[in-house]
């Protein structure tokens, strides 16, 4: 994934920043949540397609289907290691499965929480950043609950 | 802000974003690459029982990121976590608030841990989270030294 200055400027403006560090420096550092733009280069959910993840999901009998309307993003966390990535760098992506968990909804139905991560490494293979995702897939009853 | 002294318990200056428009939402979706239509397609959102399309969780997180980088600088972030607690509707004004939880000095740098929230003008919680920034130790005040 190349870290591009134009993308940093676009992302900074879209999140309400007009900091000259982003807008005027061709080697701009990335904003804290910028690596969410990884979706232009790869699917961040690939950690959920590993045999380990598929087996774990089958074990709790998730079975809620893939209706996009029933998927909620619960949490995202970015961790940085070493120098903050900057425009002009190129990062290599790897995917990680961090676990699944079944939770009962308060008024029936249940939610499946999935945890997975994308790791960003530089040319020396040093880990520079991680994005940790938690998403929930609701059954219909749980979706009713989340609407109220 | 470079002369600011950060210490445990300090309340961060409040910051307001919005009112959030559909333009803000689609600009963020284009910038981030998250084109989930639930955030801009009212008909689809209604088919799932929502009154209209709703804001993007990561845009709300991005506002909190800007709130933080404006205070702590653009080069200092070490960790940034957001939990999505509520939906934002078009026209809502969002308030960012936060507090310094802890500081850890290690030589020239001090890690500042902060907790923050984003709430609507009605006080409804939208995002909560916490983050860590490594700032120059000369602008931090560690516990007990004050």
XYZ file of C-alpha atoms in Angstrom, chain B:
146
model
C -0.808 25.018 21.645
C 2.906 24.208 21.942
C 3.226 26.084 25.239
C 0.425 24.016 26.772
C 1.277 22.125 29.928
C -0.392 18.722 30.005
C -1.021 17.011 33.302
C -3.201 14.264 34.776
C -6.881 15.193 35.002
C -6.660 18.172 32.638
C -9.836 18.653 30.630
C -9.195 19.135 26.915
C -10.716 22.253 25.328
C -14.104 21.450 23.792
C -14.405 21.334 20.031
C -17.481 21.371 17.801
C -17.944 19.696 14.393
C -20.848 19.954 11.970
C -23.753 20.277 11.531
C -23.081 17.088 9.567
C -24.357 17.271 5.989
C -24.823 14.598 3.343
C -21.901 16.286 1.558
C -19.672 15.713 4.613
C -20.744 12.060 4.640
C -20.135 11.359 0.947
C -16.850 13.292 0.984
C -15.635 11.068 3.826
C -16.920 7.944 2.110
C -15.041 8.854 -1.063
C -11.869 9.697 0.869
C -11.956 6.562 3.006
C -13.210 4.113 0.386
C -16.055 2.908 2.628
C -18.948 3.178 0.174
C -21.528 1.393 2.371
C -24.831 2.727 0.941
C -26.483 2.729 4.392
C -24.749 6.101 4.873
C -26.147 7.866 1.800
C -29.055 5.815 0.403
C -32.211 6.808 2.325
C -34.392 4.217 0.586
C -32.068 1.364 1.557
C -31.809 2.620 5.155
C -35.634 2.805 5.385
C -35.877 -0.770 4.080
C -33.853 -1.813 7.132
C -36.091 0.144 9.516
C -34.074 3.321 9.934
C -35.736 6.726 9.347
C -32.997 7.731 6.873
C -29.343 7.083 6.040
C -27.032 7.706 8.985
C -23.522 9.073 9.473
C -20.300 7.080 9.173
C -18.754 5.801 12.395
C -15.235 6.327 11.068
C -16.041 9.948 10.110
C -17.034 10.529 13.736
C -13.781 8.836 14.776
C -11.963 11.067 12.275
C -13.397 14.195 13.898
C -12.013 12.942 17.234
C -8.654 12.332 15.526
C -8.607 15.947 14.297
C -9.626 17.111 17.798
C -6.523 15.266 19.077
C -3.980 16.197 16.392
C -4.901 19.873 16.758
C -4.033 19.566 20.476
C -1.097 17.125 20.483
C 0.386 17.538 17.001
C 0.347 15.442 13.854
C 3.446 13.312 14.568
C 2.678 12.092 18.075
C -0.069 9.460 17.899
C 0.873 5.997 19.247
C -2.573 4.444 19.727
C -6.083 5.555 18.836
C -9.199 3.538 19.719
C -12.835 4.372 19.074
C -15.990 2.474 20.030
C -19.139 3.274 18.106
C -22.027 3.872 20.517
C -24.686 5.745 18.578
C -25.786 6.916 15.159
C -25.491 10.446 13.809
C -28.262 11.956 11.696
C -27.805 14.692 9.121
C -27.982 18.175 10.656
C -26.578 17.141 14.017
C -23.819 19.136 15.706
C -21.110 17.053 17.398
C -19.109 17.970 20.486
C -15.662 16.484 21.119
C -14.508 16.384 24.740
C -11.730 14.626 26.589
C -9.512 14.374 29.609
C -5.911 13.386 30.348
C -6.015 10.041 32.193
C -2.313 9.409 32.754
C 1.188 10.490 31.754
C 4.299 8.340 31.547
C 7.620 10.112 31.048
C 10.435 8.233 29.354
C 13.302 10.621 28.740
C 12.586 13.361 26.227
C 9.117 12.007 25.480
C 6.044 11.678 27.640
C 3.175 9.352 26.736
C -0.128 11.095 27.365
C -3.133 8.791 27.710
C -6.451 10.462 27.082
C -10.113 9.437 27.172
C -12.535 11.167 24.820
C -16.141 11.260 23.707
C -18.139 12.618 20.813
C -21.728 13.554 21.690
C -24.601 15.204 19.868
C -25.935 18.631 20.810
C -28.584 16.763 22.881
C -25.903 14.961 24.880
C -26.331 11.582 23.169
C -23.098 9.558 23.082
C -21.891 8.784 19.548
C -18.292 7.624 19.990
C -16.139 6.970 23.033
C -12.525 6.000 23.043
C -9.018 6.496 24.248
C -5.663 7.264 22.738
C -2.011 7.751 23.494
C 0.271 10.502 22.202
C 4.035 10.782 22.726
C 4.720 14.503 23.291
C 7.914 16.370 24.238
C 8.428 16.029 28.002
C 8.969 19.783 28.397
C 5.285 20.444 27.722
C 4.045 17.722 30.086
C 3.708 17.810 33.848
C 4.017 14.395 35.460
C 2.021 13.538 38.579
C 3.472 14.874 41.817
C 5.872 17.353 40.210
C 3.317 20.170 40.080
